[in-house]
Coordinates of C-alpha atoms and ligand atoms in Angstrom, one line a residue:
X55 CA 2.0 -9.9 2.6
X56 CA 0.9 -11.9 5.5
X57 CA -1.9 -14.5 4.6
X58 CA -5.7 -13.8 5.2
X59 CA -6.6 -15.4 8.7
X60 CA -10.1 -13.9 8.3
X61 CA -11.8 -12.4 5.6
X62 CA -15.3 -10.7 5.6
X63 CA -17.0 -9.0 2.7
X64 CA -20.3 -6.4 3.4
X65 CA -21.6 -7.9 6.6
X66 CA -25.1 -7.0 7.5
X67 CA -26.8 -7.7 11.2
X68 CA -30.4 -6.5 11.5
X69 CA -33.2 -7.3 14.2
X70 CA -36.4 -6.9 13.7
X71 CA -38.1 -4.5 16.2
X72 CA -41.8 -3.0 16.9
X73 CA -40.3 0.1 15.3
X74 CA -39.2 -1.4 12.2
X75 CA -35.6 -2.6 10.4
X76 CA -32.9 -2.1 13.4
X77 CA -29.9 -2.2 11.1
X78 CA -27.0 -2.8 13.7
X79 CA -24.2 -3.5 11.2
X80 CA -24.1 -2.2 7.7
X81 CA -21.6 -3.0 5.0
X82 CA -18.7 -4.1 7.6
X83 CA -15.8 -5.2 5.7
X84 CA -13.4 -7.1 8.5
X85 CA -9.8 -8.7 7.3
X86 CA -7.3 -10.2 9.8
X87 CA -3.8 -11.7 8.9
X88 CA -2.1 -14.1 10.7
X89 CA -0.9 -13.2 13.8
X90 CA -1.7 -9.7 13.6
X91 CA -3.8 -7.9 16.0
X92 CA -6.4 -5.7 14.9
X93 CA -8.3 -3.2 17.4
X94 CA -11.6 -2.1 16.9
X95 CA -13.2 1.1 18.3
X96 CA -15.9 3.0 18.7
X97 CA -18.4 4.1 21.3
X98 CA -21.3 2.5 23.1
X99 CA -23.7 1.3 20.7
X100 CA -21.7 1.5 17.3
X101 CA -22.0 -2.5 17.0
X102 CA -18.6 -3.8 18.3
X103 CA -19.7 -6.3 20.2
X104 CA -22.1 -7.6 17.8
X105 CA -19.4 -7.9 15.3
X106 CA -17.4 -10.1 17.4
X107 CA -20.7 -11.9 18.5
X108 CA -21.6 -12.7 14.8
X109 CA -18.0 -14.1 14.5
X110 CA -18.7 -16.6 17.6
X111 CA -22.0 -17.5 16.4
X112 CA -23.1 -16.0 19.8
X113 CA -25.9 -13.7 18.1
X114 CA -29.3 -14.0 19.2
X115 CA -31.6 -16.7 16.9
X116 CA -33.9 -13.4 15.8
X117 CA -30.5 -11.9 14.6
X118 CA -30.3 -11.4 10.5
X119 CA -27.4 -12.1 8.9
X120 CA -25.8 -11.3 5.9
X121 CA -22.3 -10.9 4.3
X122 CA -20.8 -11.6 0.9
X123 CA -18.3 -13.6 1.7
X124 CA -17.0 -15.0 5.3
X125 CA -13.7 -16.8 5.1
X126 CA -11.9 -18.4 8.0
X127 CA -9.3 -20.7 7.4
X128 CA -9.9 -21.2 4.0
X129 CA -13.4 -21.9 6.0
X130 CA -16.3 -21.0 3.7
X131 CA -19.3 -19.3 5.2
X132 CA -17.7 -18.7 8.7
X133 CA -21.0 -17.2 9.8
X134 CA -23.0 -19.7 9.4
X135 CA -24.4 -21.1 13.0
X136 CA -22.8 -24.7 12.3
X137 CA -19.6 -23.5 10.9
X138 CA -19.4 -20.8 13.7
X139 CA -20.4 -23.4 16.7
X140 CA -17.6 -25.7 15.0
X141 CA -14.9 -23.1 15.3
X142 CA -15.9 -21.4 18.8
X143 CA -13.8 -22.6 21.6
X144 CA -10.9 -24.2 19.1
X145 CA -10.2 -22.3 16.3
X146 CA -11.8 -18.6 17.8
X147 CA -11.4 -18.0 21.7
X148 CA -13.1 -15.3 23.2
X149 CA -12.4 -13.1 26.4
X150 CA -15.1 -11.2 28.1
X151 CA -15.3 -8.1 29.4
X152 CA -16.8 -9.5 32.8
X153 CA -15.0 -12.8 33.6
X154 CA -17.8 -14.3 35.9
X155 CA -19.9 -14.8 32.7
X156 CA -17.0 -17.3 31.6
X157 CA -16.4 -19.2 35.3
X158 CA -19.3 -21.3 36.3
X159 CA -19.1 -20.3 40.5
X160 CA -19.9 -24.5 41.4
X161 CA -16.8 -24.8 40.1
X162 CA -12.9 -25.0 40.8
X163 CA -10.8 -23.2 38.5
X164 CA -8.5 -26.4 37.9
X165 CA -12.2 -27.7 36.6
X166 CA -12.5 -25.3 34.4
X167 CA -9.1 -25.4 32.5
X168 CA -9.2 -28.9 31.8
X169 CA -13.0 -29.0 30.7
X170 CA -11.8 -25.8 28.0
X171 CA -9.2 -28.3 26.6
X172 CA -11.5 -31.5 26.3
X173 CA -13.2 -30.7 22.7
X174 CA -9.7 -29.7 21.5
X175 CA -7.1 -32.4 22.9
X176 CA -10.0 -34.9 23.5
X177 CA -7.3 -38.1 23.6
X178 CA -5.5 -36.3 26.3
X179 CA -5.3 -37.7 30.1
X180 CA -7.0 -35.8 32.7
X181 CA -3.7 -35.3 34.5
X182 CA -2.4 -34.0 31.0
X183 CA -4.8 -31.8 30.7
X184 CA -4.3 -30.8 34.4
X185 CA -0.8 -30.2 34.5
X186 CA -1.3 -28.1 31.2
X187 CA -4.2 -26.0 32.6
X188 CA -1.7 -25.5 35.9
X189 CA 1.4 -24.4 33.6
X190 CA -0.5 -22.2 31.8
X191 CA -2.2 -20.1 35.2
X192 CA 1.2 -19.7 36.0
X193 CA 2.1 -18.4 32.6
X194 CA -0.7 -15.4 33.0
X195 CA 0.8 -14.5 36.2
X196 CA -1.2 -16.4 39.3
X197 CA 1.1 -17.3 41.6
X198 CA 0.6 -20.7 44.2
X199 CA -0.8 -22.1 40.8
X200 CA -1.1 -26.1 42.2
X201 CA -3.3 -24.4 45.2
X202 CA -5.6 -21.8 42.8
X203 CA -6.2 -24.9 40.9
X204 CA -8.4 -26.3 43.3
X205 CA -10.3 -22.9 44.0
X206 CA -13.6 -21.7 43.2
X207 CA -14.5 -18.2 41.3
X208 CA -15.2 -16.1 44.2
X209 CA -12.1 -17.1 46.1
X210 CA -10.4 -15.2 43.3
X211 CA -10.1 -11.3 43.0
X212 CA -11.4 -9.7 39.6
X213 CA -7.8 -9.1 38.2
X214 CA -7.1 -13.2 38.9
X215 CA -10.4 -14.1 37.2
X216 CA -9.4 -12.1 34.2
X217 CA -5.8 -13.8 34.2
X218 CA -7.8 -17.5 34.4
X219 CA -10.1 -16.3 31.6
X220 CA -7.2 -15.4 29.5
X221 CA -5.6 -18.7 30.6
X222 CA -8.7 -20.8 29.7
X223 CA -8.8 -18.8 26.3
X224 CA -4.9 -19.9 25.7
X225 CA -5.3 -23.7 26.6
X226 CA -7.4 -23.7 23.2
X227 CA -4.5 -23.1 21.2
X228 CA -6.9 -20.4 19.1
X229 CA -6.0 -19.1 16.0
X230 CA -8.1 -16.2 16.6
X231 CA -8.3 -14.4 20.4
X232 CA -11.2 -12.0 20.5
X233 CA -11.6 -9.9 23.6
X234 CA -14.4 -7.7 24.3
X235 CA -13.8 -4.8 26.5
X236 CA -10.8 -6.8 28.4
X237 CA -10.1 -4.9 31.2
X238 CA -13.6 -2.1 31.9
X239 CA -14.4 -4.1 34.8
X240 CA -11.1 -4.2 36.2
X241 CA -9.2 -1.2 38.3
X242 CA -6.7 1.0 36.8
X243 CA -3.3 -0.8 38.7
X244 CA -5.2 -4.5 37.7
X245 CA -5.7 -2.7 34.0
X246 CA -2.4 -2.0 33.6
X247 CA -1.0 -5.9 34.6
X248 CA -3.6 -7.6 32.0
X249 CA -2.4 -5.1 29.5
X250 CA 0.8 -6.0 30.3
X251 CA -0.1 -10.1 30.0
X252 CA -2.0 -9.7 26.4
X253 CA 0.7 -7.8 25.3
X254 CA 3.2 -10.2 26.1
X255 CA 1.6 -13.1 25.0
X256 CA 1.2 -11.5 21.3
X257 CA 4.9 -11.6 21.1
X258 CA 4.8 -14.9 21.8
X259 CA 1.3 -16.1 20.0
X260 CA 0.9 -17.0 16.7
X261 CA -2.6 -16.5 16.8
X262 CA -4.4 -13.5 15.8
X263 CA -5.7 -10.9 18.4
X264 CA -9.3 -9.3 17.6
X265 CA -9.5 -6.2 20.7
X266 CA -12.7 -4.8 21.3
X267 CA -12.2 -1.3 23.2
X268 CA -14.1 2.5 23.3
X269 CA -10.0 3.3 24.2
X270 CA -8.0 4.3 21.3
X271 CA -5.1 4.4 24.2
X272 CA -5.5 0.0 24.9
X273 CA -5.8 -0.2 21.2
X274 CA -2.4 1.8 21.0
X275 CA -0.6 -0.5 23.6
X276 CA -1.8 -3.7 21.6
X277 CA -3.0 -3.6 17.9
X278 CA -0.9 -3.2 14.3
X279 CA -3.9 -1.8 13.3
X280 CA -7.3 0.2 13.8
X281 CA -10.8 0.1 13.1
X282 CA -13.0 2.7 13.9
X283 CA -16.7 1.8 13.6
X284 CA -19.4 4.3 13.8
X285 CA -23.4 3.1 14.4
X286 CA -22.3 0.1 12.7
X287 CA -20.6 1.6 9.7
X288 CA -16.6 1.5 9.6
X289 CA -15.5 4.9 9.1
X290 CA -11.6 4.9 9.1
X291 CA -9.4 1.9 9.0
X292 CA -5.4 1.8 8.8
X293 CA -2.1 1.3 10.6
X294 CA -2.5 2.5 14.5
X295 CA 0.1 4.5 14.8
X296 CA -1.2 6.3 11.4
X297 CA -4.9 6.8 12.1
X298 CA -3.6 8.1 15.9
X299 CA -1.3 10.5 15.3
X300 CA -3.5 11.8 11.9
X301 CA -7.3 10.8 12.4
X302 CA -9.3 12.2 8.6
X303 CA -12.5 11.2 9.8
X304 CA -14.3 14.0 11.9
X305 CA -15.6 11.0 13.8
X306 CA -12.2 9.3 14.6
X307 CA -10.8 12.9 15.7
X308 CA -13.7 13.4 17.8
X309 CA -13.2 10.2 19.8
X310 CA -9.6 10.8 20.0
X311 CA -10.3 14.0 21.5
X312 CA -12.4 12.6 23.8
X313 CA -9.6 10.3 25.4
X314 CA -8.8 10.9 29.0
X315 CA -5.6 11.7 29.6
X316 CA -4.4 9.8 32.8
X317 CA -3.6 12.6 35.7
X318 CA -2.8 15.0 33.2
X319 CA -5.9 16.5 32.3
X320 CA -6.5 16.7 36.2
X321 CA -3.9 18.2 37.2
X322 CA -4.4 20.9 34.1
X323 CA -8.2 21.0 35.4
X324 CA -9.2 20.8 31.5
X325 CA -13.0 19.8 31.0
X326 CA -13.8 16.7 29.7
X327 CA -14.3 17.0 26.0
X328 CA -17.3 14.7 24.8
X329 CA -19.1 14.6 21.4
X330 CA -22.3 16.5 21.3
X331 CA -25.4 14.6 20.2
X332 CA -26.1 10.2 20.1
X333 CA -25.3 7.5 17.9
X334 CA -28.8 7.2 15.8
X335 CA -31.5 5.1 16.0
X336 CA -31.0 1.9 14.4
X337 CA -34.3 1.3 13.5
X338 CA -34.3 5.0 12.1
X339 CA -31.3 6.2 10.6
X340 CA -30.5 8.9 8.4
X341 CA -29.9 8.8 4.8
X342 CA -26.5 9.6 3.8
X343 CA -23.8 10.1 6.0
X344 CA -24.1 8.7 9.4
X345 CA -22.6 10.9 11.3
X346 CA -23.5 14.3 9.7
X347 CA -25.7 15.3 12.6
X348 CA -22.7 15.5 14.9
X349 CA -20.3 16.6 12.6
X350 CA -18.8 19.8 12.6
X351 CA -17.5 19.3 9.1
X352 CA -20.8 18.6 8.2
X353 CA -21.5 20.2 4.4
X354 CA -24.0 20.0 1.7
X355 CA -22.9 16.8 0.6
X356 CA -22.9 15.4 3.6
X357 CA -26.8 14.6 2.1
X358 CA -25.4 11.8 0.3
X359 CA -23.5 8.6 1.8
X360 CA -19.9 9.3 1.7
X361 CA -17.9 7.3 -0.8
X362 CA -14.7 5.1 0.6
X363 CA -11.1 7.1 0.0
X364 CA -8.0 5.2 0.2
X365 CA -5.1 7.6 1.3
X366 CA -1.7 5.2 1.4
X367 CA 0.2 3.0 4.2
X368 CA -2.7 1.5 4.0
X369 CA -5.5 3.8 5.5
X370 CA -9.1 4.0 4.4
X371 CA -11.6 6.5 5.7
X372 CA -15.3 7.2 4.4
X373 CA -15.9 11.4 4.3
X374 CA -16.8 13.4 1.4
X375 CA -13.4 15.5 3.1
X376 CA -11.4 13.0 1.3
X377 CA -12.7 13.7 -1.9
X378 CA -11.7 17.3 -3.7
X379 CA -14.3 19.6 -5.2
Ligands
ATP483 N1 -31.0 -8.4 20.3 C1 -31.1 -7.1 19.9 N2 -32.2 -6.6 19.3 C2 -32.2 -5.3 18.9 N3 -31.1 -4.5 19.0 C3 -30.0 -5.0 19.5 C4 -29.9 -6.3 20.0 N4 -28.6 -6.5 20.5 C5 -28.0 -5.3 20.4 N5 -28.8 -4.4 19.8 C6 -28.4 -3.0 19.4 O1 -27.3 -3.1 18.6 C7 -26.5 -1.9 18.8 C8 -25.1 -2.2 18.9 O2 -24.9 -2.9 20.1 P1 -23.4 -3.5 20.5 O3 -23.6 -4.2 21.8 O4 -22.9 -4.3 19.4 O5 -22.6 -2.2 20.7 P2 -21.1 -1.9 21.3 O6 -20.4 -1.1 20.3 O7 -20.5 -3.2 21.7 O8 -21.4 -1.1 22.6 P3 -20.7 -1.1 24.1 O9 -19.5 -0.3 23.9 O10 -21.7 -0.4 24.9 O11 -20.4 -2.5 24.4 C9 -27.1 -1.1 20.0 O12 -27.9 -0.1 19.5 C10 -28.0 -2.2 20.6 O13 -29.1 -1.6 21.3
MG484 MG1 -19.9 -4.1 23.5

């Protein structure tokens, strides 16, 4: 068995709010091997980006957090704010889904790249660290490199600020790559080329890739495996190619159904299929199972919070459909 890279036990985020308890992430168990790449799905709101957040130490100061056990590294309490300051930007990289948040516009790109490597190789030259950050643009696919190096942020397309993001990400040498929503702000052709990059570079990385998507289909194209989070509760886990050819959880099948086929669907002029209702209110949420309101499996016992069933290769899904009468 490949060993634990990361390794989180009953993770709890809350804010409090003029409404009461918002309970954002409940009970999230996360575990990452070495070099493996994990993808985690789910639809706006179910907490995705909170749990990579809380794995930066990017969460807001009002943010309550709790978990059992937080291991990275053989790191003890990972999610503490000192431990997680410690490892951002050397040990954990992230890439965001907008780029611009990452590049500073009063400055060049070369700028950039060398400042990323400074906390990490801080005995290194400037022209070290130059000629590194230069090798490594070229690696991601931006052409003229020498010339882009002495650039600024708006010179560059959205596509080429992704590829220095990534770039910048790389020059950290991280253990763990996290990356939010990689490509939604990007066009469908530029989509397709950064897909193609990350993908790449996993064959190639030893690190570990953490993928943030609401697309099962990127998740497909990059991850060994799948979780599916639902208003911050995990409801199916397990090999991709398992969980996305046989989804058990009503909520995984839904979003899977709700996949856009590219051209396909036009062409066939099939509605768009969407899943009736909303995530629930944090601050409010149901007793029992989460998603019951939407379901259209729902049942009697449905009433009481749905206990975790294992069913082989490695999948885990929490429904009372798992469980026999
Ligand atoms: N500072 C905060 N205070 C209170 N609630 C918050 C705060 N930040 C986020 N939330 C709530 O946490 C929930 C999960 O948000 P999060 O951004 O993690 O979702 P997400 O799955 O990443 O969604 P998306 O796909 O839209 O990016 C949302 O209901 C959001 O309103
Ligand atoms: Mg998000």
């Amino acid at each position: 068995m490949t060993p634990s890279l990361l390794s989180i036990r009953n993770l709890d985020v809350s804010y409090p709010t003029s409404r009461g308890h918002a309970r954002i992430l409940i009970g999230v168990d996360l575990d990452i091997a070495r070099g493996t790449s994990v993808g985690l799905v789910g639809e706006s709101g179910s907490g995705k980006s909170t749990l990579a957040l809380a794995l930066l130490g990017l969460l807001p100061e009002n943010a309550e957090i709790d978990a059992q056990d937080a291991m990275f590294d053989s790191c003890p309490d990972a999610l503490s704010p000192a431990t997680a300051q410690r490892l951002r930007g050397s040990d954990i990289a992230m890439i965001f889904q907008d780029p611009m948040t990452a590049l500073n516009p009063l400055f060049t790109i070369g700028t950039h790249l060398v400042d990323i490597q400074r906390r990490k190789f801080p005995h290194a030259s400037q022209a070290d660290l130059w000629a590194r950050g230069e090798r490594m643009l070229v690696r991601v696919g931006v052409s003229d490199a020498g010339n882009r190096m002495r650039r600024y942020p708006h010179e560059f397309s959205g596509g080429m600020r992704q590829r220095v993001v990534i770039a910048m990400a790389l020059l950290v040498e991280p253990k763990l790559l996290i990356a939010d929503e990689p490509t939604t702000a990007l066009d469908a052709t530029i989509e397709a080329q950064v897909v193609d990059i990350l993908r790449d570079l996993r064959s190639e990385l030893s690190a570990a890739l953490l993928v943030v998507s609401h697309s099962f289909g990127l998740i497909a194209e990059l991850c060994d495996t799948v979780i599916v989070m639902y208003a911050g509760t995990i409801v199916e886990t397990g090999p991709v190619n398992v969980v996305l050819h046989d989804p058990r959880h009503p909520y995984a099948q839904a979003l899977l159904a709700c996949e856009i086929e590219p051209l396909s669907s036009i062409e066939a002029a099939e509605p768009l299929v969407t899943i009736p209702g909303t995530v629930p209110d944090p601050a409010n949420r149901p007793v029992g199972c989460v998603f019951a309101a939407r379901c259209p499996a729902r049942h009697d016992r449905c009433i009481e919070p749905p206990p975790l069933v294992s069913q082989g290769q490695g999948r885990s899904f929490s429904c009372w459909l798992g469980v026999s009468l």
